[in-house]
Coordinates of C-alpha atoms in Angstrom, one line a residue:
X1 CA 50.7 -50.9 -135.5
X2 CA 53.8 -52.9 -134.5
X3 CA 57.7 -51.5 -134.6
X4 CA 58.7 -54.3 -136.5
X5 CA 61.9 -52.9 -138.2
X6 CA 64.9 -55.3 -137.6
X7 CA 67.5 -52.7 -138.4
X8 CA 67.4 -49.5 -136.6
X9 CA 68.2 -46.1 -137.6
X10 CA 71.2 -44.6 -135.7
X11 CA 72.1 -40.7 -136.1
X12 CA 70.1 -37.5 -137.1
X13 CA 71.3 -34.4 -138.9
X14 CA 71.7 -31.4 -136.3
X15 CA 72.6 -28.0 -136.0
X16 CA 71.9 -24.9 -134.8
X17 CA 69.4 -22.3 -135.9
X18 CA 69.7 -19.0 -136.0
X19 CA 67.7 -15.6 -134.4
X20 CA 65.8 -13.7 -137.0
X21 CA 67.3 -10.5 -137.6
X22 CA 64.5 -9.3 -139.1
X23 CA 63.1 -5.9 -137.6
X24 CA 59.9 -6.6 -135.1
X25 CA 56.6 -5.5 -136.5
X26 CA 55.0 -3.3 -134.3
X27 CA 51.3 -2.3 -134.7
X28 CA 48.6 -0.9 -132.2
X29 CA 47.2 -3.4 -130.0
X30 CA 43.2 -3.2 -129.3
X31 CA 41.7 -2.0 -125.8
X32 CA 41.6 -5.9 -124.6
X33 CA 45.5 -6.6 -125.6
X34 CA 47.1 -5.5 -122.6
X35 CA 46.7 -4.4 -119.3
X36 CA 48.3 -1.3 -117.2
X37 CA 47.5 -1.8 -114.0
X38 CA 50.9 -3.1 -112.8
X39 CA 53.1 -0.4 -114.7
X40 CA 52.2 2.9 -113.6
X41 CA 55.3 4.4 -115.1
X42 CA 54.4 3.2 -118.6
X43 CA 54.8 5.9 -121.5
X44 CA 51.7 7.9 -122.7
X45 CA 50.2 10.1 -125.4
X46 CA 49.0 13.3 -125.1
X47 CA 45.7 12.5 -124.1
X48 CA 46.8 10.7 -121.0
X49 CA 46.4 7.3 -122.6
X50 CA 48.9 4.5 -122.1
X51 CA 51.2 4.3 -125.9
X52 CA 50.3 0.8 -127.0
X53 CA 52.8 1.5 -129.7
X54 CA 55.4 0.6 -128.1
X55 CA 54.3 -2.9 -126.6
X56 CA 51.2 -3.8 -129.0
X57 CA 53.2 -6.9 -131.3
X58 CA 51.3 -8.6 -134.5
X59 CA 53.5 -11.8 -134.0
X60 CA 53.7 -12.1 -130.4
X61 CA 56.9 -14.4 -130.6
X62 CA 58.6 -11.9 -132.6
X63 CA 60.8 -10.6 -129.9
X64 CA 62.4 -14.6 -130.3
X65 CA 63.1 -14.0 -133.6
X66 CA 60.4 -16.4 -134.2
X67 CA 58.9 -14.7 -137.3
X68 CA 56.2 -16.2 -139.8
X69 CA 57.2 -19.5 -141.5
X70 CA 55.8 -21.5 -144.6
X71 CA 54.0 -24.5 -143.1
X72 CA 54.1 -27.1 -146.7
X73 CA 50.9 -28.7 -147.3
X74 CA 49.9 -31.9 -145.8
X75 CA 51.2 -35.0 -148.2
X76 CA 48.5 -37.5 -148.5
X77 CA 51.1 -40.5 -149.6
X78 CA 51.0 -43.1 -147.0
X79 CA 54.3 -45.0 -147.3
X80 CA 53.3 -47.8 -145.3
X81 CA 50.4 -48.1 -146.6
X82 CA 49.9 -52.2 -147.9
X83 CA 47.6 -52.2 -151.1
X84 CA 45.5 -55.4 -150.7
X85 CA 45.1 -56.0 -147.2
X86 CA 41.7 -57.3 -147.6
X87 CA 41.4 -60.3 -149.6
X88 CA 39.3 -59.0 -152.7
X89 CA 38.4 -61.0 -156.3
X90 CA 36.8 -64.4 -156.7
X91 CA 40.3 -65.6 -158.5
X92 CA 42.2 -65.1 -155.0
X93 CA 39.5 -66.8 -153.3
X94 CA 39.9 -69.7 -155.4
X95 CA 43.4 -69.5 -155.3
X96 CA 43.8 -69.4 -151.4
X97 CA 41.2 -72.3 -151.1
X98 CA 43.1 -74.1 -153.9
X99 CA 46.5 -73.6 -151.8
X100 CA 44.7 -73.8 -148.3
X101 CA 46.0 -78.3 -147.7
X102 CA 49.9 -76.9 -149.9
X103 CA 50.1 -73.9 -147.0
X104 CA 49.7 -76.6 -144.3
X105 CA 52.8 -78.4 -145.9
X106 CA 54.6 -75.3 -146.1
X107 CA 53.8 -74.5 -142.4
X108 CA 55.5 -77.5 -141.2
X109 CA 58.2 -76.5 -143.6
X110 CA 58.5 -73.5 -141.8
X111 CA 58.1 -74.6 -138.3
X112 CA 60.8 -77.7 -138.5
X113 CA 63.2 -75.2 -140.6
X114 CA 62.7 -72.4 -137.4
X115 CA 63.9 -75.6 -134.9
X116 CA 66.4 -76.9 -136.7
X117 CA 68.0 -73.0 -137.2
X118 CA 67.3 -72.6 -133.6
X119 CA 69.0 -75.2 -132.5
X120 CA 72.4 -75.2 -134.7
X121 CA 72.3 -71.8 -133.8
X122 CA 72.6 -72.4 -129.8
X123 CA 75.1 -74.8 -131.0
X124 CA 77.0 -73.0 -132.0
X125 CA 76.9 -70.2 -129.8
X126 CA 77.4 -72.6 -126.5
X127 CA 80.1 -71.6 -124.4
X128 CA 81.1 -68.2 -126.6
X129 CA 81.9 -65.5 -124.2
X130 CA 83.9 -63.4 -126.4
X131 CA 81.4 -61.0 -128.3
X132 CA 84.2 -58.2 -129.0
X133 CA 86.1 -60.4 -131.0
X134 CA 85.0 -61.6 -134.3
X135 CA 83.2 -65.4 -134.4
X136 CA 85.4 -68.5 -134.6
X137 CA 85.3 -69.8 -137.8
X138 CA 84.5 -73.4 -136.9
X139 CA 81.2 -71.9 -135.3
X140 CA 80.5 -69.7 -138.7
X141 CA 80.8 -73.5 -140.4
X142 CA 78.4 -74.3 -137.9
X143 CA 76.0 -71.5 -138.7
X144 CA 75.7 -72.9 -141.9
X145 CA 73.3 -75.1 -140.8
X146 CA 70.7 -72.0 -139.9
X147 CA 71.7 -70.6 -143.4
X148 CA 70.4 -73.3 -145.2
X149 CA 67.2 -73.4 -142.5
X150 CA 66.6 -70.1 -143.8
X151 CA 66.2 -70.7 -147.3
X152 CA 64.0 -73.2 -146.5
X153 CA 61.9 -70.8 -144.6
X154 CA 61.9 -68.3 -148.0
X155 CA 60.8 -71.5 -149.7
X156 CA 58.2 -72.4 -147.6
X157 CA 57.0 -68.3 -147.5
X158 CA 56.7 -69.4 -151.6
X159 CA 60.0 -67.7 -152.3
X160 CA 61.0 -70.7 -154.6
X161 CA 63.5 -69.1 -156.9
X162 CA 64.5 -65.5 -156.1
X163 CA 65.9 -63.3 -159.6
X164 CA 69.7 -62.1 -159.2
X165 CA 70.7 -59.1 -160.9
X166 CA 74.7 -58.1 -160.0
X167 CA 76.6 -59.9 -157.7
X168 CA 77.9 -58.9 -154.1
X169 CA 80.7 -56.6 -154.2
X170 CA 83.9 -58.5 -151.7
X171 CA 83.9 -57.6 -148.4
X172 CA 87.2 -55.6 -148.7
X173 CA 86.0 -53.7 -151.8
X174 CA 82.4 -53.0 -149.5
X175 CA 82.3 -53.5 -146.0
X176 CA 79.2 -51.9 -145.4
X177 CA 75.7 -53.3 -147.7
X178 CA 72.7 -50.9 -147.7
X179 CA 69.0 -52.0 -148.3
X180 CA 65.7 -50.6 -149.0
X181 CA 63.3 -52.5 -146.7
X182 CA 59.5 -53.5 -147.7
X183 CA 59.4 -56.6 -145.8
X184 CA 60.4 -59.3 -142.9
X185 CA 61.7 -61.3 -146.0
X186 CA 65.3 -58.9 -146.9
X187 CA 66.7 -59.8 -143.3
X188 CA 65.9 -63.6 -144.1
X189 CA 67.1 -63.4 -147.3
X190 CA 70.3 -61.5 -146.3
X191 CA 70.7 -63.5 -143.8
X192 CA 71.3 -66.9 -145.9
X193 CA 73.0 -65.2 -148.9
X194 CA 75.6 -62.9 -147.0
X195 CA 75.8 -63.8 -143.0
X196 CA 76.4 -60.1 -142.5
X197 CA 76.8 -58.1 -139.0
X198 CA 73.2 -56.4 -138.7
X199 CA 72.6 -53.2 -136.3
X200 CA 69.1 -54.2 -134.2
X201 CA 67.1 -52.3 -132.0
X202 CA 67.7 -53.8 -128.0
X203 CA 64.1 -55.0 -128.1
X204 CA 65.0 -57.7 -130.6
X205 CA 67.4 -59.9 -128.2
X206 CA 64.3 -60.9 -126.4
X207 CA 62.3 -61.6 -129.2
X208 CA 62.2 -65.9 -128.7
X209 CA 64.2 -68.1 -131.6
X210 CA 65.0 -64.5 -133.6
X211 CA 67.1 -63.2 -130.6
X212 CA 69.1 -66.1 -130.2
X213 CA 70.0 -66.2 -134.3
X214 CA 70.7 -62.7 -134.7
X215 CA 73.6 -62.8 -131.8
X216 CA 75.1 -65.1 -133.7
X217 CA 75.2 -62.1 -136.4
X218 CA 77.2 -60.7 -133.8
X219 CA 74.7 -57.8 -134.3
X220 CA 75.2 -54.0 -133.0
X221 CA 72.7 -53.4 -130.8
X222 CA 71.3 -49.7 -130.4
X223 CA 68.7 -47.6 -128.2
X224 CA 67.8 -45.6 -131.2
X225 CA 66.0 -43.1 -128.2
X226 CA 69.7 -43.1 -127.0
X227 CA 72.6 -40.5 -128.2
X228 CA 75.0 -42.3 -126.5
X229 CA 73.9 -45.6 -127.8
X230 CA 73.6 -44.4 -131.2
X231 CA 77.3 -42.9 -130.8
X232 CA 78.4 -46.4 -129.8
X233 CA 76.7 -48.1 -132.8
X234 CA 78.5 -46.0 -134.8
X235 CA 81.5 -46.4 -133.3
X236 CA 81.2 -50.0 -133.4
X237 CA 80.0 -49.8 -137.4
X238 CA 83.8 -48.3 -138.3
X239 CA 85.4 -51.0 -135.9
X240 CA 83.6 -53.8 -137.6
X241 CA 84.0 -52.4 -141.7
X242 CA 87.5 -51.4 -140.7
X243 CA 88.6 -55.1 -139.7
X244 CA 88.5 -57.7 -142.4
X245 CA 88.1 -60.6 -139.8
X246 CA 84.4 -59.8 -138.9
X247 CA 81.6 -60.0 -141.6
X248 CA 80.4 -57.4 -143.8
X249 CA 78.4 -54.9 -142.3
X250 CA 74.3 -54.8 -143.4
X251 CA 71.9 -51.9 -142.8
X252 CA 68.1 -51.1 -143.5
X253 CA 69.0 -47.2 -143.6
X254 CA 64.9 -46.3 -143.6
X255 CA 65.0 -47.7 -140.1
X256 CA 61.4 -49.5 -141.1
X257 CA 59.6 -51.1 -143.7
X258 CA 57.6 -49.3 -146.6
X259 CA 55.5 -50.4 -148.9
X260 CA 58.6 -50.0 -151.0
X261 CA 56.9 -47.6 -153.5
X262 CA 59.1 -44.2 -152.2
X263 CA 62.0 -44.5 -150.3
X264 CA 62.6 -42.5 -147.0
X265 CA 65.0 -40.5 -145.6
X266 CA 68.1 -42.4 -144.8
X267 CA 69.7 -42.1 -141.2
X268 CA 72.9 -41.4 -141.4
X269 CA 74.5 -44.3 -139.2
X270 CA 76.1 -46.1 -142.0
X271 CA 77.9 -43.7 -143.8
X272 CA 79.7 -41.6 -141.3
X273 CA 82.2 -43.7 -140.9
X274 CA 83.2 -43.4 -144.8
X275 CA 83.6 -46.6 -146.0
X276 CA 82.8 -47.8 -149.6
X277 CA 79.4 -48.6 -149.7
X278 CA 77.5 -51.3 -152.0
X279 CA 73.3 -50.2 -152.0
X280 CA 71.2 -53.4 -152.8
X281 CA 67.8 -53.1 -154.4
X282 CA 64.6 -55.4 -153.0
X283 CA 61.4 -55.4 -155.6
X284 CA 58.5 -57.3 -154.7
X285 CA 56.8 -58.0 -158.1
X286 CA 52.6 -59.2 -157.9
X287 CA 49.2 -58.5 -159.4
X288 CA 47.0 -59.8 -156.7
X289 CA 48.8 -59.7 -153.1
X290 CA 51.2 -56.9 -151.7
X291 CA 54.1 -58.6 -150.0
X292 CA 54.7 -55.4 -148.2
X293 CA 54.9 -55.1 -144.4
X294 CA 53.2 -52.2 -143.9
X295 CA 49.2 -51.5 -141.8
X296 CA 48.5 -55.4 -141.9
X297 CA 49.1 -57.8 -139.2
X298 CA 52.3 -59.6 -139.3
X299 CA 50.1 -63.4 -138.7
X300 CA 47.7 -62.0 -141.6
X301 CA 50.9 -61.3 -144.2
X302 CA 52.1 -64.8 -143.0
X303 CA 48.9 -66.7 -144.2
X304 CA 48.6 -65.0 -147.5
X305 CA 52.2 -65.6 -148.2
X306 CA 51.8 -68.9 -147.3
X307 CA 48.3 -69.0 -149.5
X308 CA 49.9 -67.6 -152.7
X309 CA 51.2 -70.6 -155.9
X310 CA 54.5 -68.8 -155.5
X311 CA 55.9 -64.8 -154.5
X312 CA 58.1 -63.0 -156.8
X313 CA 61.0 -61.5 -155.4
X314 CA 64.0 -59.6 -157.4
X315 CA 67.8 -58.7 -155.7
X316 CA 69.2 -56.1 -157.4
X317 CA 73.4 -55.0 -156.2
X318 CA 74.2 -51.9 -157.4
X319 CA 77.7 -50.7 -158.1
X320 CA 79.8 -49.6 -155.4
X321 CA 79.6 -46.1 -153.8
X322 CA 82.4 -44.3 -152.3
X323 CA 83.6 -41.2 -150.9
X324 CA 85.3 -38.9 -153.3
X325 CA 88.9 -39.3 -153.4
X326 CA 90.9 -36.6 -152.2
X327 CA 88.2 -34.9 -150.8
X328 CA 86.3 -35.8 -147.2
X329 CA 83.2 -36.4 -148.1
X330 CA 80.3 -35.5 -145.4
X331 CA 77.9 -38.5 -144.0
X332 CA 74.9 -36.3 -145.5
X333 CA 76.1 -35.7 -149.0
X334 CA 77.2 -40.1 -149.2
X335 CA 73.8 -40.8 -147.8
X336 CA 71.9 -38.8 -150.8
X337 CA 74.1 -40.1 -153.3
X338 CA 73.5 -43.4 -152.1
X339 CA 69.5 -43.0 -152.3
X340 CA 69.5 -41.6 -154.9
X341 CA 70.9 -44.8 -156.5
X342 CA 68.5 -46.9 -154.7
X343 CA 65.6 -44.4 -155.5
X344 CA 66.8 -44.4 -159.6
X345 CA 67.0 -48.0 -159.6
X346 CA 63.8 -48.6 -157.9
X347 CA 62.2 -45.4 -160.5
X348 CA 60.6 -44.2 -157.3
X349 CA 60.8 -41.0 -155.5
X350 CA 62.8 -39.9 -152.6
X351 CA 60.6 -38.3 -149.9
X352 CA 61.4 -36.5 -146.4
X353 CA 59.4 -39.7 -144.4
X354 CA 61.4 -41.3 -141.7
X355 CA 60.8 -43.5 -138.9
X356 CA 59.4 -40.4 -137.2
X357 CA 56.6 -40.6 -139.4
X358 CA 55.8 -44.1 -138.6
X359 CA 55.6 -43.1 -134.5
X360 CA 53.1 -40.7 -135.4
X361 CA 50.8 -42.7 -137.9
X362 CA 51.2 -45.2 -134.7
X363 CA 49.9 -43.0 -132.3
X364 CA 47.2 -41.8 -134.4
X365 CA 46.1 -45.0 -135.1
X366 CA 45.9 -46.1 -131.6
X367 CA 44.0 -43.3 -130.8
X368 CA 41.3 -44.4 -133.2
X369 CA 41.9 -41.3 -135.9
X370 CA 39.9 -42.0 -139.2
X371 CA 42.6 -40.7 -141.5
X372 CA 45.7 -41.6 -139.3
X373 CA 48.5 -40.6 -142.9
X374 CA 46.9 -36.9 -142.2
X375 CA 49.1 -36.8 -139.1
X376 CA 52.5 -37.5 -140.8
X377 CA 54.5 -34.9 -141.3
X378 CA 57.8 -35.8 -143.5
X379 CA 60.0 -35.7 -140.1
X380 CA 63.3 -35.7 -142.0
X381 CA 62.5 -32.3 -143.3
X382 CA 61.3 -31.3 -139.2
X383 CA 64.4 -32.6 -137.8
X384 CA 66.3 -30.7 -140.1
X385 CA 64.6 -27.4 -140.3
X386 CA 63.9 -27.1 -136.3
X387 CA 66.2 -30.3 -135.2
X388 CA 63.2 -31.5 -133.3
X389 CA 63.5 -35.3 -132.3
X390 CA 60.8 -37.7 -133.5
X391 CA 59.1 -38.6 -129.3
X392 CA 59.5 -34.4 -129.2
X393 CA 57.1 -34.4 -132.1
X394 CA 55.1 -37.5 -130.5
X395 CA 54.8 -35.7 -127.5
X396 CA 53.3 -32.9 -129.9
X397 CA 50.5 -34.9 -131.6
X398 CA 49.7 -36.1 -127.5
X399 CA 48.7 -32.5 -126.9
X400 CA 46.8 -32.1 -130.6
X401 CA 45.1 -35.5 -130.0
X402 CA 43.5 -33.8 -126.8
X403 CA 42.0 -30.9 -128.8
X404 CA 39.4 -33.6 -130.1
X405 CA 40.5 -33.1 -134.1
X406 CA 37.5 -33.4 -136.5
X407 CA 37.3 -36.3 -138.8
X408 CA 39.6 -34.4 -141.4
X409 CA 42.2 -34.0 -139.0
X410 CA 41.4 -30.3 -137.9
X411 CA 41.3 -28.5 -135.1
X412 CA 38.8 -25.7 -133.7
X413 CA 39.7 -22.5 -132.2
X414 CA 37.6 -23.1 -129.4
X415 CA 39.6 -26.3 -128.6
X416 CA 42.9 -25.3 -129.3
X417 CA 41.9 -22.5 -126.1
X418 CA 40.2 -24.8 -124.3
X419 CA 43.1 -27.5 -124.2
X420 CA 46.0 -24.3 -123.4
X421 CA 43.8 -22.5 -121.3
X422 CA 43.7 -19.4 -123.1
X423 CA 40.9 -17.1 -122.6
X424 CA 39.1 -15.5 -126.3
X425 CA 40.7 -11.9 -126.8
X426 CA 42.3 -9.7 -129.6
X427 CA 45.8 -11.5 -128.2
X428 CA 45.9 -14.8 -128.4
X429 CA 43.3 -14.6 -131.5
X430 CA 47.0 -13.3 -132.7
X431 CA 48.3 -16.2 -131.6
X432 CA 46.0 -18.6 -133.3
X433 CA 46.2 -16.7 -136.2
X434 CA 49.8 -17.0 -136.7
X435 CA 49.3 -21.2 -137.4
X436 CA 45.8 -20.4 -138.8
X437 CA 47.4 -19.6 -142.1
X438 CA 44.1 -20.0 -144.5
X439 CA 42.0 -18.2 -142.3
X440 CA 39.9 -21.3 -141.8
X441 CA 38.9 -20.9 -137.5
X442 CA 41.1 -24.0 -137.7
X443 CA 44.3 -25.7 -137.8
X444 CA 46.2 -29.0 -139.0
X445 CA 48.8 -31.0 -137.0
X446 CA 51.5 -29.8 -138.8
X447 CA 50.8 -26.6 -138.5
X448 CA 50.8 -26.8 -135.0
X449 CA 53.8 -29.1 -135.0
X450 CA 56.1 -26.4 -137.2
X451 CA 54.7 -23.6 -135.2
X452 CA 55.2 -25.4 -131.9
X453 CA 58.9 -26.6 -132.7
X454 CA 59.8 -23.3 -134.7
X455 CA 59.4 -21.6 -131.2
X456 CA 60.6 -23.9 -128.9
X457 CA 64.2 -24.4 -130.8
X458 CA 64.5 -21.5 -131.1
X459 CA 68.0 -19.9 -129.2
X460 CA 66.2 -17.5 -126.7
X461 CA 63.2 -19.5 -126.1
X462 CA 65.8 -21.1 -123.0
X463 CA 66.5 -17.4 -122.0
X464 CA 63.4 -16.3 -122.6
X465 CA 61.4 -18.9 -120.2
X466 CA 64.3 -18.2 -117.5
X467 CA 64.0 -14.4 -117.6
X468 CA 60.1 -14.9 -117.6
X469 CA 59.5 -16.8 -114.0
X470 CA 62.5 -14.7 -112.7
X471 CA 60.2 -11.7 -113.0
X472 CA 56.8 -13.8 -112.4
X473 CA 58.2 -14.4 -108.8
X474 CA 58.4 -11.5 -106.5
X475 CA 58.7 -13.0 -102.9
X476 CA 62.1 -14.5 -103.7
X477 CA 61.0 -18.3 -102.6
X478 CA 61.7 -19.1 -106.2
X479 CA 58.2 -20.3 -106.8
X480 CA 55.4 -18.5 -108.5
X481 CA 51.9 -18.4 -107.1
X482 CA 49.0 -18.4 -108.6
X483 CA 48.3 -14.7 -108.0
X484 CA 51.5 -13.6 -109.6
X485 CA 51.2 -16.1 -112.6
X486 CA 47.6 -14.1 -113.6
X487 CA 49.5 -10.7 -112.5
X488 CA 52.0 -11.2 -115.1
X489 CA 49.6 -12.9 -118.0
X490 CA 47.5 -10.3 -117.5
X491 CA 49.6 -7.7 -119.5
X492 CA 48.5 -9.7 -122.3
X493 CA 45.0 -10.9 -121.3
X494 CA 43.6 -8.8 -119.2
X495 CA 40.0 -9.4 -117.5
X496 CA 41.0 -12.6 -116.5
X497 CA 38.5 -14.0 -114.1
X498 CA 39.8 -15.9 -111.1
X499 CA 39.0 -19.1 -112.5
X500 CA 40.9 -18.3 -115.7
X501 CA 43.9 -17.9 -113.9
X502 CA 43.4 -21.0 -111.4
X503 CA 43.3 -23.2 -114.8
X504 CA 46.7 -21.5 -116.0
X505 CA 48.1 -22.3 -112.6
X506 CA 47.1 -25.6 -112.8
X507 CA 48.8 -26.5 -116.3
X508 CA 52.0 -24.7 -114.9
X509 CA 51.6 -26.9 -111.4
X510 CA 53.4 -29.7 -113.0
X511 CA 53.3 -31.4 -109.5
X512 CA 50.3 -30.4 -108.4
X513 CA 51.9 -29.2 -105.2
X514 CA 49.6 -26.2 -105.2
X515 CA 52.7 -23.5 -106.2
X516 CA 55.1 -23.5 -110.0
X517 CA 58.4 -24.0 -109.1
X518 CA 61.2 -23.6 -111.5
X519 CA 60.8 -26.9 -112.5
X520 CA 56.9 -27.0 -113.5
X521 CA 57.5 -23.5 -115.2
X522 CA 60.0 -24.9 -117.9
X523 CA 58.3 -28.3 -118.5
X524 CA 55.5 -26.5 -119.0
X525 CA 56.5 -24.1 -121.4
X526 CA 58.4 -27.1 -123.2
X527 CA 55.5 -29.2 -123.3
X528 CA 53.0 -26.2 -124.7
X529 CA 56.1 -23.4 -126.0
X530 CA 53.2 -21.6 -127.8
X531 CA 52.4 -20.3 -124.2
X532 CA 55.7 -18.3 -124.0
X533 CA 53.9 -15.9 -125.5
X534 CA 51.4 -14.7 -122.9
X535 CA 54.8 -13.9 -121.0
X536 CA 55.9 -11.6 -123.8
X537 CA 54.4 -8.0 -123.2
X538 CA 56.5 -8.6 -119.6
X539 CA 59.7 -9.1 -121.1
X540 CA 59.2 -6.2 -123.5
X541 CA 58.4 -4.3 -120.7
X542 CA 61.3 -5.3 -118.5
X543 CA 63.6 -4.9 -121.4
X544 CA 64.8 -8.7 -121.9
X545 CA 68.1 -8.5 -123.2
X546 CA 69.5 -12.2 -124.0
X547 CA 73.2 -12.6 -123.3
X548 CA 74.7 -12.9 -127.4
X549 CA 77.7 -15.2 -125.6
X550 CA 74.4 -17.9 -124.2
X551 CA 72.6 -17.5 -127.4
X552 CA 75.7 -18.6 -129.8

């Protein structure tokens, strides 16, 4: 699948989560948990056996204050799902062979409508150097021109009339226009009725004949992979809605299209600046063919628009949002009030997809998954509970994909050890057991997701990985070798054969320089945090005591 979302989502909720305070559960850990060889000094009971009491944990990530978490079932909606990709029925047959010699005509519509657009367009950019300061308004006349080109375009797409509900708020009453997105035909559309600033991913300047049309937007143009950038865009959002001299601002909040039957989380790029707000509704009406951009080929939508007698579109603008008066309203609170207009309007539901989502339907698709919808995860809801980006969680599914997953999206025991290098024992059977909440012998992505990200953000897990190669190395070169790596695992798995441990060195050896440096040790354990916890009988041992002053 393609990223073909013109407008790009720009900042993310975050915060900070907090250490469990609740007390560590502490059990007896069998013969195979733990070894004693290196600890001599370690307490014992009466019979002269080493006191497992004191180091045997259930949940071995407890001493993070990583304790058990709710992992919500797997949602099988697919919001990008387009409902008649295929085309099905001998009426639509008929239809497209009726409409086969008209979709020729409107072709040549298209194509003479995309020149002439293109070339006003560089027109009426030539010689403009000035992209800080708002268009001059003989070259806005100018872009006229590529206005009327575009309706032409919606025409020959079979847009012939398009139903109006509302009218467009004035720019001084709403700077800033909000969208749900379902297809390449809003942007179009939006385009000819309002001229508005967009904010586009950087990709899109080099897209050919687009690129060149949306500068003359005097578009935003954001890394949405970037903070900074996504700072700037925002920062160039309240410049733009606070002067009256540039256009009205337009943004796709979703970030992508849906098959406009839920609406998705919103990013919060065009509401924290404050300004009054006026959300615009997009319905796509049809019986036969669903005009929505979602897992069908962009050249395939084309030819069935083009194929169709005509496509029914509605435009529905709401009333104006604002922040309340007298009282700051936060960007999170404007943005739900604002979907949930769009959402009521629309008699849909709001859901905890985001763009996030999309990535990881992408990735599972290219990796030829049966069910790829079984590996989305409602990101929103991740990025706020563990305030784990969306290529953090991509990086994620990478590591899942290479347990081999079954056809239902499951993964074995045996493959989840194989791909961490973890030999079978008592221990990290614990730690299996932790995400295998049914008991099943297997697991889902987002139960290794949550489980993954639930460790990894949390405060100590930096402290934790720092205090841990401090006391794997004992030679002071700050590297570890591969005999102290299995010396120190060993507390928790012990028995390990040579060639146990020379796999575990070699996941650690990011570099493959033969020896873990500092380096290799934390990507490591940030690529695969779940292995923190072979590491955790050590600290316990060695008393790791976080500093409260790093951990706040």
């Amino acid at each position: 699948m393609a990223d073909h979302d013109v407008i790009t989502p720009l900042l993310s909720n975050h915060g900070l989560s907090q250490p469990s305070d609740e007390p560590q559960l502490i059990i007896t850990v069998d013969g195979d948990g733990c070894s004693d060889q290196r600890f001599p000094d370690r307490p014992t009971n009466q019979n002269g056996q080493t006191n497992n009491i004191q180091l045997g944990i259930e949940n071995p990530f407890e001493f993070l204050g990583a304790s058990r978490i709710h992992v919500p079932p797997t949602c099988t909606i697919d919001p990008f799902r387009n409902h008649t990709p295929r085309i099905e029925g001998v009426y639509e047959w008929l239809k497209i062979l009726v409409c086969v010699p008209i979709a020729i005509l409107r072709l040549l519509l298209f194509g003479l409508s995309l020149l002439v657009g293109y070339l006003a367009t560089k027109f009426a950019l030539y010689g403009w150097k000035d992209k800080q300061n708002p268009m001059p308004k003989w070259r806005c006349r100018l872009m006229w021109v590529t206005r009327i080109s575009a309706r032409c375009i919606l025409f020959s797409f079979g847009y012939h009339w398009i139903k109006r509900r509302g009218r467009p708020a004035p720019r001084e009453t709403a700077p800033i226009v909000v969208s749900n997105h379902v297809s390449y035909i809003e942007p179009i559309f939006f385009f000819y009725e309002l001229f508005p600033t967009i904010v586009a991913s950087e990709s899109h300047d080099s897209i050919p004949v687009v690129g060149t049309i949306i500068r003359a937007m005097q578009v935003i143009y954001v890394n949405r992979f970037s903070p900074s950038s996504r700072k700037h865009a925002v920062s160039e959002i309240k410049r733009k809605a606070s002067s009256g001299r540039f256009p009205r601002l337009l943004l796709f909040p979703e970030g992508t299209t849906t098959n406009g039957r839920l609406l998705m989380s919103f990013q919060l790029g065009a509401f924290i600046p404050g300004y009054p707000i006026q959300p615009v509704v997009v319905r796509y009406p049809y019986v036969h063919f669903d005009q929505s951009w979602g897992n069908i080929a962009l050249a395939k939508l084309m030819f069935r628009m083009f194929t169709q007698f005509h496509n029914f579109m509605e435009v529905e603008y709401l009333p104006v949002i604002s922040t309340l008066k007298n009282q700051k309203e936060n960007a999170v609170r404007f943005a739900e009030k604002t979907g949930h207009a769009i959402a009521t309007s629309l008699n849909v539901m709001k859901t905890s997809y985001s763009y996030g989502d999309f990535m990881l339907l992408a990735k599972a698709s290219e990796s030829k998954q049966e069910n790829p919808r079984l590996y989305m995860v409602e990101m929103a809801m991740v990025e706020s509970m563990f305030h784990l980006s969306s290529m953090e969680a991509v990086d994620f599914l990478d590591t899942f994909l290479s347990m081999n997953p079954d056809t239902s999206g499951h993964v074995k025991i045996d493959d989840f050890f194989r791909v961490l290098r973890l030999k079978t024992c008592s221990f990290t059977e614990r730690i299996f057991g932790l995400l295998d909440v049914e008991k099943r012998g297997e697991i889902t992505f987002k139960q290794f997701l949550f489980w993954s990200a639930h460790v990894l953000k949390k405060p100590l897990f930096r402290q934790a990985c720092e205090f841990a190669f401090n006391e794997c190395h004992t030679d002071g070169n700050q590297y570890i070798s591969e005999q102290e790596l299995g010396d120190s695992i060993k507390l928790s798995i012990p028995n390990l054969e040579q060639y146990e441990i020379h796999d575990l060195a070699n996941l650690f050896d990011n570099d493959h320089d033969g020896r873990i440096s500092r380096e290799d040790f934390f990507a490591c354990l940030r690529r695969n945090p779940l292995l923190i916890a072979l590491f955790s009988l050590l600290l316990i041992h060695k008393n790791f005591q976080p500093s409260l002053k790093e951990v706040v």
